[in-house]
XYZ file of C-alpha atoms in Angstrom:
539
model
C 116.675 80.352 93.049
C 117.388 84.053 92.618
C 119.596 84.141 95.858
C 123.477 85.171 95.325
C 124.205 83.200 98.419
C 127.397 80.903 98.358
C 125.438 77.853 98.635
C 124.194 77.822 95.298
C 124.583 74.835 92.154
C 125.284 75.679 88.786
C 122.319 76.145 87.477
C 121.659 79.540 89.718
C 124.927 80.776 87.911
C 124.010 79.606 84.586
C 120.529 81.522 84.884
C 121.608 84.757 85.916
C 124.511 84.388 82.790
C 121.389 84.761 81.041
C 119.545 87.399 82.988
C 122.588 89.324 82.281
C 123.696 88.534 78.343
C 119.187 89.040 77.475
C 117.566 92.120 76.685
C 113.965 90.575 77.102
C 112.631 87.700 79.356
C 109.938 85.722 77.080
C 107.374 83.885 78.539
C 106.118 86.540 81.833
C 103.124 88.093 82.662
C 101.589 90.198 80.085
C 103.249 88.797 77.166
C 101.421 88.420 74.068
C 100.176 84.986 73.012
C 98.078 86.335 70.144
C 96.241 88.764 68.570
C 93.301 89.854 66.682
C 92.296 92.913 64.509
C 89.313 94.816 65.973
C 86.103 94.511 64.483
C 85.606 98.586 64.243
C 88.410 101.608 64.271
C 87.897 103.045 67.500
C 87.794 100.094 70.428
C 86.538 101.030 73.415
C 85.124 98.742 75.605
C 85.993 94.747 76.045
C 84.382 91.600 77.871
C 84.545 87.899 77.768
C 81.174 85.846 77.976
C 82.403 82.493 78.034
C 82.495 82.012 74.260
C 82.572 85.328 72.974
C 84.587 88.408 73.374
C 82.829 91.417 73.236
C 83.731 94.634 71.891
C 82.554 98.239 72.203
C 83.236 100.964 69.555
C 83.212 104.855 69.740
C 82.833 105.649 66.404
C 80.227 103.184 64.582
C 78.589 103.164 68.540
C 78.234 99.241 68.561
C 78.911 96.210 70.386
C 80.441 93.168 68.339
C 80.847 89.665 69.496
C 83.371 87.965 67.803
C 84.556 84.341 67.790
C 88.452 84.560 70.127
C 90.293 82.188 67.407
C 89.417 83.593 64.301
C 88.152 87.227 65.309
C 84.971 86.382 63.409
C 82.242 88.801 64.101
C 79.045 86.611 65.552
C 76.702 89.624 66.501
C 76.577 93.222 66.289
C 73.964 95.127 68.659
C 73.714 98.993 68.493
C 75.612 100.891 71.885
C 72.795 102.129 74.184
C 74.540 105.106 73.921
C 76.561 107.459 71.562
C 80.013 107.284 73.275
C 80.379 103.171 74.363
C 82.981 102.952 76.652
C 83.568 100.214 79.352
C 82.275 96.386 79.010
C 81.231 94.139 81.477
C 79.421 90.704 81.439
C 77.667 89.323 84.601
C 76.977 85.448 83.935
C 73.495 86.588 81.867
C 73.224 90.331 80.703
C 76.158 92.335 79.434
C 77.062 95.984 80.928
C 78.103 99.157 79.242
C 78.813 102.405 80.666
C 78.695 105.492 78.317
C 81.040 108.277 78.512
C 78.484 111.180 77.406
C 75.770 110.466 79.685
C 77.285 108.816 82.689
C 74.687 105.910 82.309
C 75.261 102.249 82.889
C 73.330 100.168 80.278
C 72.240 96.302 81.475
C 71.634 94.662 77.817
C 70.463 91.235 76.937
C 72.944 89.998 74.892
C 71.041 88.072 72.279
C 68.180 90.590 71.357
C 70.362 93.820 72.556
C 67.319 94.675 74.755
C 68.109 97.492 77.296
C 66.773 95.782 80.830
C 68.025 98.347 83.319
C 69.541 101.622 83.531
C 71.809 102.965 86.651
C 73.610 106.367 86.977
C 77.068 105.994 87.025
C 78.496 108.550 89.944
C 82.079 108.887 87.616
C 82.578 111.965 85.965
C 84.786 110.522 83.285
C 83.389 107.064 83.044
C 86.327 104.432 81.204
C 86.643 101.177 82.391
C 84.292 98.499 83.961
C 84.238 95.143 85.370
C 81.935 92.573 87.107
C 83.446 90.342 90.463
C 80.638 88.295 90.151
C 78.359 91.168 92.332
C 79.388 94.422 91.740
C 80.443 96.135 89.196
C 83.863 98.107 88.954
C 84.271 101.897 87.030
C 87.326 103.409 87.246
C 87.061 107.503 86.609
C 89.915 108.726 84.415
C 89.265 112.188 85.319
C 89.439 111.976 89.095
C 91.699 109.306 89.163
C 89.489 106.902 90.959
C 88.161 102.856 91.006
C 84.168 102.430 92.033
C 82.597 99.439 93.329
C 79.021 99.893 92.510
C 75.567 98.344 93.725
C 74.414 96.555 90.396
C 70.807 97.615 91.671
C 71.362 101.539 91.449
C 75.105 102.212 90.805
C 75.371 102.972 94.981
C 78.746 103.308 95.411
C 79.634 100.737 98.166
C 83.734 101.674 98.062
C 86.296 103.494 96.067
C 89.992 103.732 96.144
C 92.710 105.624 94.131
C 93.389 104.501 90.776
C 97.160 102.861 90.124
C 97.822 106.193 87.802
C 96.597 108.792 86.421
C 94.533 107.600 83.255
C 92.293 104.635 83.786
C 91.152 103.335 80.534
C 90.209 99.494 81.320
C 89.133 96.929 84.089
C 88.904 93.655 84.216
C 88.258 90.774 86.999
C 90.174 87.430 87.000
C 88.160 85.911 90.100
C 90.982 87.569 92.902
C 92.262 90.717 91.514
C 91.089 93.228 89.302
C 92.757 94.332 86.455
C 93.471 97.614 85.198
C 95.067 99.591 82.259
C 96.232 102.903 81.577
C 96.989 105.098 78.747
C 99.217 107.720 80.546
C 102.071 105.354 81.326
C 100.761 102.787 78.955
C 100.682 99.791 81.796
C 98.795 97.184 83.118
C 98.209 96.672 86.781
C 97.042 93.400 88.868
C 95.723 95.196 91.706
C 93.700 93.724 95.156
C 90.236 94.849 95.337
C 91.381 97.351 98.065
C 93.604 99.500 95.688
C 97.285 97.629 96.126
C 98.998 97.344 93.184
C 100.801 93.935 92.868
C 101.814 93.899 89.015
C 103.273 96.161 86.592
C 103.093 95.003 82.937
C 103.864 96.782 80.336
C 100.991 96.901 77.583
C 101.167 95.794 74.343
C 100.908 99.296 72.574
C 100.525 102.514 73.600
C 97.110 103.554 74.298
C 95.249 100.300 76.223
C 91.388 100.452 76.433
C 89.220 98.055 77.456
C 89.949 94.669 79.123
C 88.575 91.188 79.561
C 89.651 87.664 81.619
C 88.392 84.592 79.732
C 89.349 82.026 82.775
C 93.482 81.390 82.012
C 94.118 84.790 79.901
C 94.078 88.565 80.115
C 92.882 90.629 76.865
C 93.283 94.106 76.203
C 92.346 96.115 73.570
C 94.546 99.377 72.168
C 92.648 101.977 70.826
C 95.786 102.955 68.444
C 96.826 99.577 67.145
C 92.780 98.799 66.221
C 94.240 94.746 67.882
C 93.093 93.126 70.711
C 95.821 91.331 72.401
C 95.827 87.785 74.521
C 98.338 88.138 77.426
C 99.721 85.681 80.367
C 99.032 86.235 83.574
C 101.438 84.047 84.657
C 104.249 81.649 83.956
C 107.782 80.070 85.183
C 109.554 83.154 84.638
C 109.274 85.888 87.170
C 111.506 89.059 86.139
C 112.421 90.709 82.966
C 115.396 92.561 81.810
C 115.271 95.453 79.280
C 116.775 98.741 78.593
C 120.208 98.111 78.835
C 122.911 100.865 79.064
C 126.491 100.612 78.440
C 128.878 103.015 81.121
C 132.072 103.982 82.300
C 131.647 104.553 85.964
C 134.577 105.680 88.088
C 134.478 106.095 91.673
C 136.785 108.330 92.977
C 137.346 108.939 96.891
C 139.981 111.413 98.077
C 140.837 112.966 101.866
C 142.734 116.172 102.106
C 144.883 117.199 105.196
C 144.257 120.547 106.656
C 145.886 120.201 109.572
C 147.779 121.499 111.644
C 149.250 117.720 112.192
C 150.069 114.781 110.196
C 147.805 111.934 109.738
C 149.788 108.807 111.035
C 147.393 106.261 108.950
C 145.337 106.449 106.558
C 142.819 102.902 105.782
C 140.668 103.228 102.569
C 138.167 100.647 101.659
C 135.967 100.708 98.350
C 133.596 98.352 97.605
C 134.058 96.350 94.831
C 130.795 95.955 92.792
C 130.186 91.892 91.557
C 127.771 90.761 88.540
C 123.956 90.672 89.538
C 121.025 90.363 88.009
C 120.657 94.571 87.097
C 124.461 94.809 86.145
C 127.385 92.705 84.395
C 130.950 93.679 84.787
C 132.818 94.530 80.992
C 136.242 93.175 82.114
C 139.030 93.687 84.690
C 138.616 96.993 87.152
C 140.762 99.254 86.982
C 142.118 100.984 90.016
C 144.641 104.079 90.426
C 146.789 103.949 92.525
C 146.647 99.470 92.472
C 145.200 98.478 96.216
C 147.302 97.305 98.950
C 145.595 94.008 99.362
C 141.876 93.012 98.864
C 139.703 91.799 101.795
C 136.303 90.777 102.612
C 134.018 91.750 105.375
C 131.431 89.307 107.410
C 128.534 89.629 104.926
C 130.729 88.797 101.998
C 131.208 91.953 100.751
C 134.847 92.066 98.753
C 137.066 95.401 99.688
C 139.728 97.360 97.655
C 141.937 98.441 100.884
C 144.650 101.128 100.576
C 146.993 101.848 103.496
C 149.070 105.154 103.724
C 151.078 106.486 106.358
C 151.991 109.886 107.210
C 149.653 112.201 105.449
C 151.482 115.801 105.783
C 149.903 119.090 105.941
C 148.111 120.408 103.194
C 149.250 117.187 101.132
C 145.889 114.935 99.937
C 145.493 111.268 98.763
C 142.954 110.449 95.882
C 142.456 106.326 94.945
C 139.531 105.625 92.304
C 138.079 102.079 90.958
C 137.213 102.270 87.063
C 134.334 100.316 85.985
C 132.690 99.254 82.547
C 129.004 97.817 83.259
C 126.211 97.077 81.427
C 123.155 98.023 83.624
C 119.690 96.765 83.084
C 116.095 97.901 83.897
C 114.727 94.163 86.055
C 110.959 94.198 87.444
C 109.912 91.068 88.996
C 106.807 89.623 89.396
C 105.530 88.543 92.269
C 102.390 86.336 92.617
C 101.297 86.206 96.646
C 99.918 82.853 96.170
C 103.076 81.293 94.903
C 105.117 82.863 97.441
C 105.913 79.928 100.182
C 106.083 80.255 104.011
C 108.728 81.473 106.313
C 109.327 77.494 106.791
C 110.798 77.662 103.055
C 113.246 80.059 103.853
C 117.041 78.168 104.213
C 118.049 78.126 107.849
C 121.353 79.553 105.990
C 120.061 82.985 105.286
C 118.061 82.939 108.519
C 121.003 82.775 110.338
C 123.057 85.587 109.069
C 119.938 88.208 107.605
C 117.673 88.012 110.814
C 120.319 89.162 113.394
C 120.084 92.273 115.061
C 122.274 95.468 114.982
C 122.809 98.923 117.056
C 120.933 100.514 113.724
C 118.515 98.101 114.085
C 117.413 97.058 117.689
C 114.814 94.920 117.160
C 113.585 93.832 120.599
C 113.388 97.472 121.439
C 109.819 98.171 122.242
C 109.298 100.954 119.908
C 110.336 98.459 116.906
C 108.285 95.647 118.846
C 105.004 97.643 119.011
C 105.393 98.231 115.050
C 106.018 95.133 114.097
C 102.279 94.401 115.715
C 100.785 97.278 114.530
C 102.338 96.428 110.356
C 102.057 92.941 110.567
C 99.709 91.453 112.813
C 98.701 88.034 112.126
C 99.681 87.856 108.837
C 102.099 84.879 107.587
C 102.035 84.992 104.075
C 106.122 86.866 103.052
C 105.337 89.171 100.936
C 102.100 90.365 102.265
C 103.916 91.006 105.757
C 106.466 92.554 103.390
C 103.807 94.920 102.085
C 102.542 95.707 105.107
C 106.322 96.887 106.470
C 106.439 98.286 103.771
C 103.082 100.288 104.442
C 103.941 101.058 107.841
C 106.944 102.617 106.716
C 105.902 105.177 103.898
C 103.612 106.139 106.204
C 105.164 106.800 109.224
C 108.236 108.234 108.054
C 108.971 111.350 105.468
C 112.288 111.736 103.513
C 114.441 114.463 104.966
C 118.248 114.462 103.522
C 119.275 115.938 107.198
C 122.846 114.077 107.854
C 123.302 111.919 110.307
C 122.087 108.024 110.230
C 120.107 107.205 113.305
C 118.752 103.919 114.687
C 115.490 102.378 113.728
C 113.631 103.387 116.762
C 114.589 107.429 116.737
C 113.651 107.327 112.869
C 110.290 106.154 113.759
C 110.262 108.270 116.833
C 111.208 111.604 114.911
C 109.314 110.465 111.784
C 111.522 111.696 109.198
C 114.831 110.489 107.721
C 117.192 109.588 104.462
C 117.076 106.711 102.410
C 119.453 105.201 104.561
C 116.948 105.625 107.672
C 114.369 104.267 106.100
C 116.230 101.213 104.890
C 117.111 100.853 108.656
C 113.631 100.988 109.495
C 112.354 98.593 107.285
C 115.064 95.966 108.067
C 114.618 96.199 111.569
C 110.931 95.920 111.005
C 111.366 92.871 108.436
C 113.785 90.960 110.900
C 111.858 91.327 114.239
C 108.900 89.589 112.303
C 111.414 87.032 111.353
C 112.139 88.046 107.221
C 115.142 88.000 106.267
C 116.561 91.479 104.720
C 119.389 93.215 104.138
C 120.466 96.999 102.366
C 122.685 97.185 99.040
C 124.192 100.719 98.360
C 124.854 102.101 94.935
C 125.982 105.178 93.299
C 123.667 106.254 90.797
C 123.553 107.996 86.809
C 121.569 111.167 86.891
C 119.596 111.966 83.807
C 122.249 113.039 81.501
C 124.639 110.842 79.692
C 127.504 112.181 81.329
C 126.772 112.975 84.789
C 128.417 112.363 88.567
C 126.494 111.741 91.908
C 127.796 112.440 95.317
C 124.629 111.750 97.284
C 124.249 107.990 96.154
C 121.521 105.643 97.500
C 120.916 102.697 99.464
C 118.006 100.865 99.764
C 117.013 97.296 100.852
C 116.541 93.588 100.077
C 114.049 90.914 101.438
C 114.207 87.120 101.041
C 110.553 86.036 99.514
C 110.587 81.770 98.621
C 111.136 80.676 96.177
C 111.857 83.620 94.710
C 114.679 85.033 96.322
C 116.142 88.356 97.193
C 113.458 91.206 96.332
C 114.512 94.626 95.899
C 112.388 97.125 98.050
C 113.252 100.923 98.356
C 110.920 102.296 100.688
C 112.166 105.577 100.685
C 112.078 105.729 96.418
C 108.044 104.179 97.215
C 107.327 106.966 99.363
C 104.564 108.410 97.547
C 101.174 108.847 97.403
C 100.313 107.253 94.165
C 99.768 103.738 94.166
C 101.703 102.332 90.910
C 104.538 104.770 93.145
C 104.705 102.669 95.631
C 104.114 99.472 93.305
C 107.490 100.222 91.419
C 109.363 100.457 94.299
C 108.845 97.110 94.833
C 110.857 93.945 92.879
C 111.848 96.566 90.587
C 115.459 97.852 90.266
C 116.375 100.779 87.182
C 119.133 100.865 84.972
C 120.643 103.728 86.549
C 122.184 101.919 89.517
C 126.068 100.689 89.734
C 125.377 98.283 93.417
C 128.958 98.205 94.705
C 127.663 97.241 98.526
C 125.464 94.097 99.858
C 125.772 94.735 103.502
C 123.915 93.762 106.880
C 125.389 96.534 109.020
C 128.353 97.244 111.101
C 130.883 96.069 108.593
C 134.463 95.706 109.951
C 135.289 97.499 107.271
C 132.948 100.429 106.241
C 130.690 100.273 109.149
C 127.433 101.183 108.645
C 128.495 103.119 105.335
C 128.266 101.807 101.831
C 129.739 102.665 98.473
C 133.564 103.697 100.694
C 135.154 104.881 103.899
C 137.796 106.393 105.546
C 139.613 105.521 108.490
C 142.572 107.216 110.252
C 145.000 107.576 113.145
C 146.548 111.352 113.422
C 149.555 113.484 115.696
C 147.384 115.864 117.563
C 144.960 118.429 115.579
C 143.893 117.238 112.260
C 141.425 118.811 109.991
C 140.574 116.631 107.369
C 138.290 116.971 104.453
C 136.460 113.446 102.637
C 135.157 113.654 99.209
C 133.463 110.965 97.111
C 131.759 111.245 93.925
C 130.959 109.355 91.201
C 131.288 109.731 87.461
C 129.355 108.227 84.849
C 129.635 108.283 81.198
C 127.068 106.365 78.773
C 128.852 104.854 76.379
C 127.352 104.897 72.603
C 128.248 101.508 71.548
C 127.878 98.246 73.061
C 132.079 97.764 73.940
């Protein structure tokens, strides 16, 4: 549905109108459904136990169980320990870990009985979970997630933890759930440390969470509210943070000599509405363009044509563009994603073909398709797995120079470019779909120009469409890093290129190019660069 393909009805067109006009997407994962005061002012801990949500406070050190509709407090049971912090309930007893003495409390919910004790190996004890037989700490201070022996607190794994401050956990039956107050997010994350989700919480400093069986509840520490979220819903992506710009792109090529340059082709690409930008009226362009054309992969071309370029004489064109820009994250559920059957035979047959960049029965790319992928089926988990394989077999080096797929690997370093050449060729000898889309890009200022640009790459996932993946912006150690590189697409971005590679046009380029037939000698200098200006006021 998401696809900008040609082939598509009206009603793809008249949903991204609305992508584009919307500041906020209702009705996605982690929106609230309701809420509920807490029961005490400094919540800690939360847990579900089938009728009851239960909450732990730091400063009255007590657990409350209170009715989920009306907030009702049914029970209150003394903390085992002076600084409650993480809930858990296992079917029977309910679980709390305590920050000051690193202990694990088992308590019988009805009399508040302490049954069993276990040392909890975290040094800065938060969150905690049960899967149904372990339980799940995450360490706020190390930055770390624990599955523990219920018996003795063994600790039977660990991986890293999304970010760097860990405050809840919870367990929905798959994936476990986690929270954290230094980017104030939620995370759906497999129980091998692979973070799928990125929600936004509801305030800014989530604590504790719970899963009662359909919804996720977290609790915020500064808004004293416990909040019901989905997990899950018909919408998939959400659009905030919108910026208003003037972005001009200007390219100009100055004659050194000692000769004349005969002809002189220039080709910018012409950016088109999509679902991180909309187009404020006509473009402007100085000098106007000789004629317009368009390329094999649909890409639309401002070309300019001038002939005999004298010595020490240059030629400047530029393309003026008003956009609004938007911040879009999707999200992706693996078990909703269909097979490689679902994909049209349409964008088969143009995104899976190879390319000299590419060369995707060479036996370098073959024996790393194998080694990524290997008998997986499922889209977007061979997508993660490319994606994987990537990040960590290649290391961003702005060096020049944009070799094929195989040399990148070889070498193990290389631009955004390279690794967007990579991951194609990776994604298309496995049989997914995937193409690049180039962009200049604002810096941090309001006013500010770029001349190093980006590019990164797009994969076809049913039903959901095209998928933004930049696996040279994911290359990173941290896991919510990697996460964000993933279905997720800034406001910072102008796209001006969708390509597939060896353009007619611009080659293996994006953004512009230069092309040009000289007498003899010519030295000849490109420059492109970008100019961006925030603008105040919606225009």
């Amino acid at each position: 549905m998401l696809s900008t393909e040609p082939t598509g009805g009206t009603m793809r067109y008249l949903l991204l109108s609305m992508f584009l006009v919307a500041t906020t997407i209702v009705a996605v994962p982690g929106d609230v459904e309701y809420k509920l005061p807490t029961p005490g002012p400094c919540p800690t801990g939360l847990a579900f136990d089938g009728k009851y949500l239960w909450v732990a406070d730091r400063k009255t050190d007590t657990l409350y169980a209170i009715d989920p509709v009306t907030g009702e407090i049914n029970k209150v049971i003394p903390s085992p320990g002076y600084w409650p912090m993480g809930l858990a309930f296992d079917g029977k007893y309910l679980w709390n870990v305590d920050l000051d003495n690193r202990l694990i409390y088992k308590i019988e919910p009805n009399s508040g009985t302490i049954e069993d004790i276990i040392y909890c190996p975290c040094v800065y004890p938060q969150g905690l979970t049960y899967d149904g037989t372990y339980l799940w700490v995450s360490d706020s201070k190390t930055d770390m997630i624990y599955k523990l022996d219920t018996k003795d607190g063994t600790v039977l794994t660990s991986f890293v933890a999304p970010a760097s401050a860990s405050t809840g956990l919870a367990f929905d039956g798959k994936y476990l759930w986690v929270s954290d107050h230094g980017k104030d997010e939620i995370y759906m994350v497999t129980k091998d440390g692979e973070v799928l989700l990125i929600i936004a919480s509801p305030f800014h400093y989530p604590y504790g969470m719970a899963f009662d069986g359909k919804y996720i509840w977290s609790v915020d520490y500064a808004a004293d509210t416990i909040y019901r979220m989905r997990i899950a819903d018909d919408e998939y992506y959400s659009v905030s943070d919108v910026k208003y710009a003037t972005v001009e792109y200007t390219q100009e090529l100055r004659n050194y000599g000692p000769d004349m340059v005969m002809q002189l082709d220039f080709y910018l690409a012409i950016p088109e509405n999509r679902m991180n930008q909309k187009l404020l009226g006509e473009l402007e362009f100085n000098p106007y363009p000789t004629d317009f054309v368009t390329d094999k992969w649909g890409q639309r071309f401002a070309h300019y044509r001038f002939t005999n370029v004298k010595v020490a004489h240059s030629i400047k064109v530029s393309m003026k563009v008003r956009v609004k820009t938007c911040d879009v994250r999707y999200y992706i559920l693996p078990d909703r994603v269909g097979s490689l059957r679902d994909i049209p035979r349409e964008i088969k047959r143009k995104w899976l073909v190879d390319g000299s960049k590419y060369q995707i029965h060479n036996p370098i790319i073959q024996k790393a398709v194998k080694e990524a992928v290997g008998d997986e089926r499922n889209p977007y988990w061979m997508m993660r797995k490319i994606f994987k394989y990537v990040v960590d077999h290649v290391d961003y080096e702005l060096a020049g120079g944009w070799e094929p797929a195989p040399v990148v690997l070889q070498r193990g370093k290389g631009s955004c470019s390279e690794y967007s050449f990579v991951f194609i060729a990776l994604c298309r000898a496995a049989g997914l779909p995937a193409r690049y889309v180039g962009a200049v890009t604002r810096r941090e200022e309001d006013s500010s120009w770029d001349r190093v640009f980006h590019r990164w790459t797009e994969v076809y996932i049913p039903p959901y469409g095209w998928i933004p993946v930049d696996p040279s912006g994911g290359d990173t150690p941290s896991p919510r890093g990697q996460a964000n590189a993933i279905g997720h697409i800034r406001n910072c971005y102008l796209i001006t290129t969708v390509g597939g590679g060896d353009s007619e046009y611009l080659g293996w380029s994006y953004n512009s190019t230069a092309k040009l037939k000289s007498y003899g000698k010519c030295e000849v200098e490109l420059e492109k660069v970008a100019e961006w200006e925030l603008l105040k006021l919606q225009p």
